[in-house]
Coordinates of C-alpha atoms in Angstrom, one line a residue:
M1 CA 204.4 114.8 -138.2
L2 CA 207.6 115.3 -140.0
T3 CA 211.1 113.9 -139.2
L4 CA 214.1 115.0 -141.3
S5 CA 216.5 112.2 -142.1
S6 CA 219.2 111.4 -144.6
C7 CA 220.2 114.5 -146.6
T8 CA 223.0 114.5 -149.1
L9 CA 225.0 117.4 -150.7
L10 CA 224.0 117.9 -154.3
P11 CA 225.1 120.0 -157.2
L12 CA 223.4 123.3 -157.8
N13 CA 221.4 122.2 -160.8
S14 CA 219.3 119.6 -158.9
E15 CA 215.6 119.9 -158.4
F16 CA 213.0 119.3 -155.7
R17 CA 209.9 117.1 -156.1
F18 CA 207.3 115.8 -153.7
H19 CA 205.8 112.4 -154.2
P20 CA 202.4 112.1 -152.5
V21 CA 201.0 108.9 -151.0
R22 CA 197.6 109.9 -149.8
R23 CA 198.1 112.1 -146.7
S24 CA 201.8 111.6 -146.2
F25 CA 205.0 111.9 -148.1
R26 CA 206.4 109.0 -149.9
T27 CA 209.6 107.6 -148.5
P28 CA 212.1 108.5 -149.8
I29 CA 211.0 112.0 -150.8
Q30 CA 213.4 112.7 -153.6
C31 CA 214.2 116.4 -153.5
H32 CA 216.7 118.2 -155.6
R33 CA 217.5 121.9 -155.8
L34 CA 214.5 123.7 -157.1
N35 CA 214.4 126.3 -159.9
S36 CA 211.3 128.3 -159.1
H37 CA 208.8 127.6 -161.9
V38 CA 205.0 127.6 -161.8
S39 CA 203.2 126.3 -164.8
K40 CA 200.1 127.9 -166.4
W41 CA 197.9 125.6 -164.3
G42 CA 199.3 126.9 -161.1
K43 CA 201.1 123.7 -160.3
L44 CA 204.5 123.9 -158.6
K45 CA 207.1 122.3 -160.7
R46 CA 210.4 123.4 -159.2
V47 CA 211.4 125.5 -156.2
E48 CA 214.7 127.3 -155.4
F49 CA 216.5 125.3 -152.8
D50 CA 220.1 125.1 -151.6
R51 CA 222.4 122.2 -152.2
F52 CA 220.7 119.3 -150.4
R53 CA 218.6 116.3 -151.3
C54 CA 216.1 115.3 -148.6
F55 CA 214.9 111.7 -148.5
S56 CA 212.2 111.8 -145.8
I57 CA 210.8 114.5 -143.6
N58 CA 208.9 114.1 -140.4
N59 CA 208.3 116.8 -137.8
K60 CA 206.5 116.0 -134.6
D61 CA 206.3 119.6 -133.6
G62 CA 204.3 120.6 -136.7
V63 CA 206.8 123.4 -137.6
D64 CA 209.4 122.6 -140.3
G65 CA 212.9 123.1 -139.2
E66 CA 212.0 124.3 -135.7
G67 CA 211.4 121.0 -134.0
E68 CA 213.6 117.9 -134.1
S69 CA 214.9 118.6 -137.6
G70 CA 216.2 122.0 -136.7
N71 CA 217.8 120.8 -133.4
N72 CA 221.5 120.2 -133.5
N73 CA 221.3 117.8 -130.6
D74 CA 218.5 115.7 -132.0
S75 CA 219.5 112.1 -131.9
K76 CA 216.8 111.1 -134.5
S77 CA 218.3 113.3 -137.1
N78 CA 221.2 112.1 -139.2
V79 CA 222.8 113.6 -142.3
T80 CA 224.8 111.5 -144.7
T81 CA 227.2 112.5 -147.4
A82 CA 227.8 110.5 -150.5
S83 CA 230.3 110.1 -153.2
P84 CA 229.2 111.2 -156.7
E85 CA 228.7 107.6 -157.7
E86 CA 226.4 106.9 -154.6
D87 CA 224.7 110.3 -155.1
R88 CA 223.7 109.5 -158.6
G89 CA 222.1 106.3 -157.5
F90 CA 220.3 107.9 -154.6
N91 CA 222.1 105.4 -152.3
S92 CA 224.2 106.2 -149.3
D93 CA 225.0 103.9 -146.5
K94 CA 227.8 105.9 -144.9
S95 CA 226.7 108.1 -142.0
T96 CA 228.6 111.1 -140.8
T97 CA 228.1 113.9 -138.4
P98 CA 226.6 116.9 -140.2
S99 CA 228.7 120.0 -140.5
T100 CA 227.6 123.4 -139.2
S101 CA 226.8 124.7 -142.6
Q102 CA 224.6 121.7 -143.4
R103 CA 222.7 122.1 -140.1
S104 CA 222.0 125.7 -140.8
S105 CA 220.8 124.9 -144.3
L106 CA 218.4 122.3 -142.9
S107 CA 217.1 124.8 -140.4
S108 CA 216.5 127.3 -143.2
L109 CA 214.7 124.6 -145.2
G110 CA 212.3 123.9 -142.3
S111 CA 211.6 127.6 -141.7
A112 CA 211.0 128.3 -145.4
Y113 CA 207.9 126.1 -145.6
N114 CA 205.3 125.6 -143.0
N115 CA 202.8 122.7 -142.8
F116 CA 200.2 124.5 -144.8
Q117 CA 202.6 125.1 -147.7
L118 CA 203.8 121.6 -147.7
D119 CA 200.2 120.3 -147.7
S120 CA 199.5 122.7 -150.6
F121 CA 202.5 121.2 -152.5
K122 CA 201.1 117.7 -151.9
L123 CA 197.6 118.7 -153.0
M124 CA 199.0 120.3 -156.2
E125 CA 201.0 117.2 -156.9
L126 CA 197.9 115.0 -156.4
L127 CA 196.0 117.1 -158.9
E128 CA 198.8 117.1 -161.4
P129 CA 198.3 114.5 -164.2
E130 CA 200.6 111.6 -164.2
T131 CA 203.3 112.2 -166.7
I132 CA 205.3 109.8 -168.9
D133 CA 208.1 107.9 -167.2
P134 CA 211.4 109.6 -168.0
A135 CA 213.0 106.2 -168.6
D136 CA 210.4 105.5 -171.3
V137 CA 211.0 109.0 -172.8
K138 CA 214.7 108.2 -173.2
L139 CA 214.0 104.7 -174.6
I140 CA 211.5 106.1 -177.1
K141 CA 213.8 108.9 -178.1
D142 CA 216.7 106.4 -178.7
K143 CA 214.6 103.7 -180.4
L144 CA 212.3 105.8 -182.6
F145 CA 214.1 108.9 -183.8
G146 CA 217.3 109.3 -185.7
Y147 CA 219.1 110.8 -188.8
S148 CA 217.0 108.9 -191.2
T149 CA 213.5 109.6 -189.8
F150 CA 213.2 112.6 -187.4
W151 CA 216.1 114.4 -185.6
V152 CA 214.9 115.6 -182.2
T153 CA 216.1 119.0 -181.1
K154 CA 213.7 119.9 -178.3
E155 CA 211.1 118.4 -176.0
D156 CA 208.0 120.2 -174.8
P157 CA 204.9 119.3 -172.8
F158 CA 202.1 117.8 -174.9
G159 CA 198.4 117.3 -174.2
E160 CA 195.7 119.4 -172.5
L161 CA 197.4 119.4 -169.1
G162 CA 201.0 118.8 -170.4
E163 CA 200.9 115.1 -169.4
G164 CA 202.7 114.0 -172.6
V165 CA 205.9 114.9 -174.5
L166 CA 206.1 116.8 -177.7
F167 CA 209.2 116.0 -179.8
I168 CA 210.3 118.9 -181.9
G169 CA 212.9 118.6 -184.6
N170 CA 213.7 118.2 -188.2
L171 CA 211.9 115.8 -190.6
R172 CA 214.2 113.6 -192.7
G173 CA 211.7 112.1 -195.1
K174 CA 208.1 112.1 -196.4
R175 CA 206.0 112.7 -193.3
E176 CA 203.5 109.9 -193.9
D177 CA 206.3 107.4 -194.4
V178 CA 208.2 108.6 -191.3
F179 CA 205.0 108.5 -189.2
S180 CA 204.3 104.9 -190.2
I181 CA 207.9 103.9 -189.3
L182 CA 207.7 105.6 -186.0
Q183 CA 204.4 104.0 -185.1
N184 CA 205.8 100.5 -185.9
R185 CA 209.0 101.2 -183.8
L186 CA 206.9 102.5 -180.9
V187 CA 204.9 99.2 -180.7
E188 CA 208.2 97.2 -180.9
A189 CA 209.8 99.3 -178.1
T190 CA 206.9 99.7 -175.6
G191 CA 204.1 97.5 -176.8
D192 CA 200.5 98.8 -176.6
K193 CA 201.3 101.5 -174.1
Y194 CA 201.5 104.8 -175.9
N195 CA 199.9 106.7 -178.7
L196 CA 202.0 108.7 -181.1
F197 CA 200.5 111.8 -182.7
M198 CA 201.8 113.7 -185.8
V199 CA 200.8 117.4 -185.4
E200 CA 201.9 120.7 -186.8
E201 CA 204.8 122.2 -185.0
P202 CA 203.5 124.9 -182.6
F203 CA 204.6 128.5 -183.1
S204 CA 206.4 127.6 -186.3
Y205 CA 206.0 130.2 -189.0
N206 CA 208.4 128.6 -191.6
P207 CA 207.1 125.8 -193.8
D208 CA 208.9 122.5 -194.1
P209 CA 211.5 122.5 -196.9
R210 CA 209.8 119.5 -198.4
G211 CA 206.5 121.4 -198.5
G212 CA 203.6 121.8 -196.1
P213 CA 203.8 122.7 -192.4
R214 CA 206.6 121.7 -190.1
V215 CA 205.6 118.7 -188.0
S216 CA 206.2 117.4 -184.5
F217 CA 205.4 114.2 -182.8
G218 CA 203.4 114.0 -179.6
L219 CA 203.5 111.1 -177.1
L220 CA 200.6 110.3 -174.7
R221 CA 199.8 107.3 -172.6
K222 CA 196.8 105.4 -174.1
E223 CA 194.7 105.6 -171.0
V224 CA 195.1 109.4 -171.1
S225 CA 194.6 110.0 -174.8
K226 CA 191.6 107.7 -175.5
P227 CA 188.1 109.0 -174.8
E228 CA 186.4 107.8 -171.6
A229 CA 183.8 105.1 -171.9
T230 CA 180.1 105.9 -171.6
T231 CA 178.8 105.5 -168.1
L232 CA 175.5 104.1 -166.9
W233 CA 174.5 107.6 -165.7
Q234 CA 175.0 108.9 -169.3
Y235 CA 172.8 106.1 -170.7
V236 CA 170.1 107.2 -168.3
I237 CA 170.4 110.8 -169.3
A238 CA 170.4 109.9 -173.0
S239 CA 167.2 107.9 -172.5
L240 CA 165.4 110.7 -170.7
L241 CA 166.4 113.2 -173.4
F242 CA 165.1 110.8 -176.1
F243 CA 161.7 110.5 -174.4
L244 CA 161.6 114.3 -174.0
T245 CA 162.4 114.7 -177.7
I246 CA 159.5 112.4 -178.5
G247 CA 157.2 114.7 -176.5
T248 CA 158.5 117.9 -178.2
S249 CA 158.0 116.2 -181.6
V250 CA 154.4 115.4 -180.8
E251 CA 153.9 118.9 -179.5
L252 CA 155.2 120.2 -182.9
G253 CA 152.7 118.0 -184.7
I254 CA 149.8 119.4 -182.5
A255 CA 151.0 123.0 -183.0
S256 CA 151.0 122.6 -186.8
Q257 CA 147.2 122.2 -186.5
I258 CA 146.6 125.4 -184.6
N259 CA 143.9 126.5 -187.0
R260 CA 141.9 123.4 -186.0
L261 CA 142.4 123.6 -182.2
P262 CA 139.7 124.8 -179.8
P263 CA 140.0 128.6 -179.1
E264 CA 140.9 128.0 -175.4
L265 CA 143.8 125.7 -176.4
V266 CA 145.1 128.2 -178.9
K267 CA 145.0 131.0 -176.4
F268 CA 146.8 128.9 -173.8
L269 CA 149.5 127.9 -176.3
T270 CA 150.0 131.3 -177.9
D271 CA 149.3 133.9 -175.2
P272 CA 151.9 133.9 -172.4
K273 CA 149.6 136.0 -170.2
Y274 CA 146.8 133.5 -170.3
M275 CA 147.1 131.5 -167.1
E276 CA 144.0 129.4 -167.1
V277 CA 144.9 125.8 -167.9
P278 CA 142.3 124.3 -170.3
D279 CA 141.2 120.7 -170.2
M280 CA 144.0 118.7 -171.9
K281 CA 141.6 116.1 -172.9
L282 CA 140.7 118.4 -175.7
L283 CA 144.0 117.5 -177.3
Y284 CA 143.2 113.8 -177.7
P285 CA 141.4 114.1 -181.0
F286 CA 144.4 115.8 -182.6
L287 CA 147.1 113.3 -181.5
D288 CA 146.5 110.9 -184.4
S289 CA 147.0 113.7 -186.9
A290 CA 150.1 115.0 -185.0
L291 CA 151.9 111.6 -185.1
P292 CA 152.9 111.7 -188.8
L293 CA 154.8 115.0 -188.3
A294 CA 156.4 113.7 -185.1
Y295 CA 157.4 110.5 -187.0
G296 CA 159.0 112.6 -189.7
V297 CA 161.1 114.7 -187.3
L298 CA 162.2 111.6 -185.3
G299 CA 163.0 109.8 -188.5
V300 CA 165.3 112.7 -189.6
L301 CA 167.1 112.5 -186.2
L302 CA 167.6 108.8 -186.5
F303 CA 168.7 108.9 -190.1
H304 CA 171.3 111.5 -189.0
E305 CA 172.7 109.2 -186.4
V306 CA 172.6 106.2 -188.7
G307 CA 174.7 108.2 -191.2
H308 CA 177.4 108.7 -188.6
I309 CA 177.3 105.0 -187.7
L310 CA 177.6 103.7 -191.3
A311 CA 180.6 106.0 -191.9
A312 CA 182.3 105.1 -188.7
F313 CA 181.8 101.3 -188.9
P314 CA 184.3 100.6 -191.8
K315 CA 187.0 102.7 -190.0
Q316 CA 186.3 100.8 -186.7
I317 CA 185.6 104.1 -184.9
K318 CA 183.3 103.8 -181.9
L319 CA 180.6 106.4 -181.3
S320 CA 178.8 107.3 -178.1
I321 CA 175.1 107.0 -177.6
P322 CA 173.4 110.1 -179.0
F323 CA 172.2 112.7 -176.5
F324 CA 169.1 114.3 -178.2
I325 CA 168.4 117.9 -177.5
P326 CA 164.6 118.5 -177.3
H327 CA 163.2 121.9 -178.5
I328 CA 159.6 123.0 -178.7
T329 CA 159.9 124.9 -182.0
L330 CA 161.8 122.4 -184.1
G331 CA 161.1 119.2 -182.1
S332 CA 164.8 118.9 -181.5
F333 CA 168.1 120.7 -182.0
G334 CA 169.7 117.4 -183.0
A335 CA 172.0 115.2 -180.9
I336 CA 175.4 115.3 -179.3
T337 CA 177.4 112.3 -180.4
Q338 CA 181.0 111.8 -179.1
F339 CA 183.9 109.9 -180.7
K340 CA 184.9 107.0 -178.4
S341 CA 187.9 106.1 -180.5
I342 CA 191.0 108.1 -181.5
L343 CA 190.6 109.1 -185.2
P344 CA 193.4 107.9 -187.4
D345 CA 193.5 111.0 -189.8
R346 CA 191.6 114.1 -190.8
S347 CA 189.9 112.4 -193.8
T348 CA 188.1 110.0 -191.4
Q349 CA 187.1 113.0 -189.3
V350 CA 185.5 114.7 -192.3
D351 CA 183.8 111.6 -193.6
I352 CA 182.1 110.7 -190.3
S353 CA 181.2 114.3 -189.6
L354 CA 179.5 114.9 -192.9
A355 CA 177.8 111.5 -193.1
G356 CA 175.2 112.5 -190.5
P357 CA 174.0 115.8 -191.9
F358 CA 174.1 114.3 -195.4
A359 CA 171.8 111.4 -194.5
G360 CA 169.5 113.7 -192.5
S361 CA 169.3 116.2 -195.3
V362 CA 168.5 113.6 -197.9
L363 CA 165.5 112.4 -195.9
S364 CA 164.4 116.0 -194.9
F365 CA 164.6 117.3 -198.4
S366 CA 162.7 114.3 -199.7
M367 CA 159.8 115.0 -197.3
F368 CA 160.0 118.7 -198.0
A369 CA 159.8 118.2 -201.8
V370 CA 157.0 115.6 -201.6
G371 CA 155.1 117.8 -199.2
L372 CA 155.2 120.8 -201.6
L373 CA 154.0 118.6 -204.4
L374 CA 151.1 117.3 -202.3
S375 CA 150.3 120.9 -201.2
S376 CA 149.6 121.8 -204.8
N377 CA 147.5 118.6 -205.4
P378 CA 143.7 119.2 -205.0
D379 CA 143.2 115.6 -204.0
A380 CA 145.2 116.1 -200.8
A381 CA 143.3 119.2 -199.7
G382 CA 141.8 117.3 -196.7
D383 CA 145.3 116.7 -195.3
L384 CA 146.6 120.2 -195.5
V385 CA 147.2 122.6 -192.6
Q386 CA 147.1 126.4 -192.7
V387 CA 150.3 128.2 -191.8
P388 CA 151.1 132.0 -191.9
S389 CA 152.7 133.1 -195.1
T390 CA 155.5 134.7 -193.1
L391 CA 156.7 131.2 -192.3
F392 CA 158.5 131.2 -195.6
Q393 CA 160.5 134.2 -194.7
G394 CA 162.4 132.1 -192.2
S395 CA 164.7 130.7 -194.7
L396 CA 166.1 132.2 -197.9
L397 CA 166.8 128.8 -199.6
L398 CA 163.6 127.0 -198.5
G399 CA 161.5 130.1 -199.2
L400 CA 162.8 130.3 -202.8
I401 CA 162.1 126.6 -203.4
S402 CA 158.5 127.0 -201.9
R403 CA 157.9 130.1 -204.0
A404 CA 159.0 128.3 -207.2
T405 CA 156.8 125.2 -206.4
L406 CA 153.6 126.8 -204.9
G407 CA 153.5 129.9 -207.0
Y408 CA 153.3 133.6 -206.3
A409 CA 149.6 133.7 -205.5
A410 CA 149.7 130.9 -202.9
I411 CA 152.7 132.3 -201.1
H412 CA 151.1 135.8 -200.9
A413 CA 147.9 134.8 -199.2
A414 CA 147.4 135.5 -195.5
T415 CA 147.7 131.8 -194.8
V416 CA 149.1 129.1 -197.0
P417 CA 147.7 125.5 -197.0
I418 CA 150.6 123.0 -196.9
H419 CA 151.0 119.3 -196.3
P420 CA 152.5 118.4 -192.8
L421 CA 155.4 116.8 -194.7
V422 CA 156.5 120.3 -195.6
I423 CA 156.8 121.2 -191.9
A424 CA 158.6 118.0 -191.1
G425 CA 161.1 118.5 -194.0
W426 CA 161.5 122.2 -193.1
C427 CA 162.3 121.4 -189.5
G428 CA 164.6 118.6 -190.5
L429 CA 166.6 120.8 -192.9
T430 CA 166.9 123.5 -190.3
I431 CA 168.2 121.0 -187.8
Q432 CA 170.8 119.8 -190.3
A433 CA 171.8 123.4 -191.1
F434 CA 172.3 124.3 -187.5
N435 CA 174.5 121.2 -187.0
M436 CA 176.6 122.2 -190.0
L437 CA 177.6 125.5 -188.7
P438 CA 181.5 125.7 -188.4
V439 CA 181.9 126.0 -184.7
G440 CA 183.0 123.8 -181.8
C441 CA 182.2 120.0 -181.8
L442 CA 179.2 120.4 -184.2
D443 CA 179.4 118.3 -187.3
G444 CA 180.3 121.5 -189.2
G445 CA 183.0 122.4 -186.7
R446 CA 184.5 118.9 -187.0
S447 CA 184.3 119.0 -190.8
M448 CA 185.9 122.5 -190.9
Q449 CA 188.8 121.4 -188.5
G450 CA 189.4 118.2 -190.5
A451 CA 189.3 119.9 -193.9
F452 CA 191.1 123.2 -193.2
G453 CA 192.7 122.9 -189.8
K454 CA 192.1 124.2 -186.3
G455 CA 193.2 127.7 -187.2
A456 CA 190.4 128.0 -189.8
L457 CA 187.9 126.6 -187.3
I458 CA 188.8 129.3 -184.8
V459 CA 188.3 132.1 -187.3
F460 CA 185.0 130.7 -188.6
S461 CA 183.8 130.0 -185.1
L462 CA 184.2 133.7 -184.2
I463 CA 182.3 134.7 -187.3
T464 CA 179.5 132.2 -186.5
Y465 CA 179.2 133.4 -182.9
S466 CA 178.9 137.0 -184.1
L467 CA 176.2 136.1 -186.7
L468 CA 174.3 134.2 -184.1
G469 CA 174.6 136.9 -181.6
L470 CA 173.3 139.5 -184.1
G471 CA 170.4 137.2 -185.1
V472 CA 171.6 137.1 -188.7
L473 CA 171.5 133.3 -188.7
G474 CA 168.5 131.3 -187.5
G475 CA 166.3 134.3 -186.7
P476 CA 164.5 133.8 -183.3
L477 CA 166.2 130.5 -182.8
S478 CA 169.8 132.0 -182.9
L479 CA 170.0 132.9 -179.2
A480 CA 168.9 129.4 -178.0
W481 CA 171.2 127.7 -180.4
G482 CA 174.1 130.0 -179.6
C483 CA 173.7 129.2 -175.8
F484 CA 173.6 125.5 -176.6
V485 CA 176.8 125.6 -178.5
I486 CA 178.6 127.7 -175.9
F487 CA 177.7 125.5 -173.0
A488 CA 177.7 122.1 -174.7
Q489 CA 179.6 122.1 -177.9
R490 CA 182.1 124.9 -177.9
T491 CA 185.4 122.9 -177.5
P492 CA 187.0 121.9 -180.8
E493 CA 187.6 118.2 -181.5
K494 CA 190.8 116.5 -180.3
P495 CA 193.6 116.0 -182.8
C496 CA 193.8 112.8 -184.9
L497 CA 196.8 110.5 -184.8
N498 CA 197.8 112.0 -188.2
D499 CA 196.7 115.6 -187.8
V500 CA 198.8 117.0 -190.6
T501 CA 198.0 115.2 -193.9
E502 CA 195.5 117.2 -195.8
V503 CA 192.1 115.7 -196.9
G504 CA 192.2 116.6 -200.6
T505 CA 190.4 119.1 -202.7
W506 CA 187.2 117.3 -203.2
R507 CA 186.5 116.9 -199.5
Q508 CA 187.3 120.5 -198.9
T509 CA 184.9 121.5 -201.7
F510 CA 182.2 119.3 -200.2
V511 CA 182.6 120.8 -196.8
G512 CA 182.6 124.3 -198.2
V513 CA 179.4 123.7 -200.2
A514 CA 177.7 122.0 -197.2
I515 CA 178.4 125.0 -194.9
F516 CA 177.3 127.5 -197.7
L517 CA 173.9 125.7 -198.1
A518 CA 173.5 125.6 -194.3
V519 CA 174.0 129.4 -194.1
L520 CA 171.4 129.9 -196.9
T521 CA 169.0 127.7 -195.1
L522 CA 169.4 129.6 -191.8
L523 CA 169.5 133.1 -193.4
P524 CA 166.1 134.8 -192.8
V525 CA 164.5 137.1 -195.4
W526 CA 163.8 140.6 -194.3
D527 CA 160.7 142.3 -195.6
E528 CA 162.2 144.4 -198.3
L529 CA 164.0 141.5 -199.9
A530 CA 161.0 139.2 -199.4
D531 CA 158.8 141.7 -201.3
E532 CA 161.3 141.8 -204.2
L533 CA 161.6 138.0 -204.3
G534 CA 157.9 137.3 -203.8
I535 CA 158.4 135.3 -200.6
G536 CA 155.8 135.2 -197.9
L537 CA 154.7 138.9 -197.9
V538 CA 151.0 139.8 -198.3
T539 CA 151.0 142.7 -200.7
T540 CA 148.4 145.4 -200.0
L541 CA 147.4 148.4 -202.1

């Protein structure tokens, strides 16, 4: 039901906006002349309209402009004119009889949009994110910026959905000092209401005269920019995934003893065509010997998360509960851990991202090295398990270390006796290497973005996706890991408050070395190279 009331004559450069209140228009509906513009999200921003501002619309007949609002004799319709002073205040108390041209324009308004279109406009307005109050934008622009800090020349949308404001202009001092001044002024002007981001100026190909990239300042409301809190349902999912990861880790420990298992169990576990389910009670004697390997894999996962927590605590950065990803081959693919605080700068992003893989790698390599030493100790022969020699072809780096420790003869047997710690360390190092790949929200992706910028992450992500798709990295695990990244971790990390200041040479070097070692760990060895290096191939005459 729509009724047209109170329209005023406006300049041509006005704009039209709907303000939804549930299922009806807000009164007054402030409409200006609309310049037809549809954003990239398909939301109506402005629409071409004549020279009228409409304050409320109600149409009992259900057809705009054809019922009461389009009837010249309608006693419920009134049109008012206002002086420029009254018009600017959206206030008019003087009522006059509408002219013929005004009535015809109102009629054309009603016929231009039917109820379905108006409902569509209301729906799009409801879906549109709440933007910053223009009064606050003007206040912030006047209070924060100026000749001595940052001279604003342009304003653009900012944020994933354009709900913020990006101030573009010219920097008038050292960027870190200016950013600190602007942050203090923002708190003084608006309190704890907004977050200010210093980012690289988009689509700018010229560097700043003072050195480095040109910068801009983005403004977002805190409730929009801060990450969402972990829900109860997410805690339930995380708990279920953790118990599943315990199960897959125990399964890995049982599978490592495949040479000891009864033949019917081996056939059931290895032959996909074998459909007869054996008695699972046959597994009970092997559970005790499977637990040390399971403890090793779970320990690596927990050390990884503890590394993140220890690095985040001094910076007062909150992290989400880890969502472990169970996998039957490795025990787990690691965990998804989200930032629940806005990061202050890129150095913090690098430090927290690298701390997890570093802690997990230290424990994993310790188990791997100790396991190799025990494997060559005759006193530990009773604890060894037999694995195919081709296992060592799964990793160029770990295969070379195993070859150097166990010797040529041991590696070139049909099966190689190794301690379970070798398997736990191997799986742990593989998990850390997968998480250090420079793509998406993985630790490697976060580190790459923090150390070298989002542009470098995009380039290396494409290279990583290509190598995973071709099976060059990770061997038979590449497809599963690639699907996991695409569906769960493909989106790059959000910007830091200071997303411009570089992290320094030593952090960049550390990130580069870590990613290089991850690639060597995941790079399989093909037969010809394995024969030359003496890794895992049984030589026959």
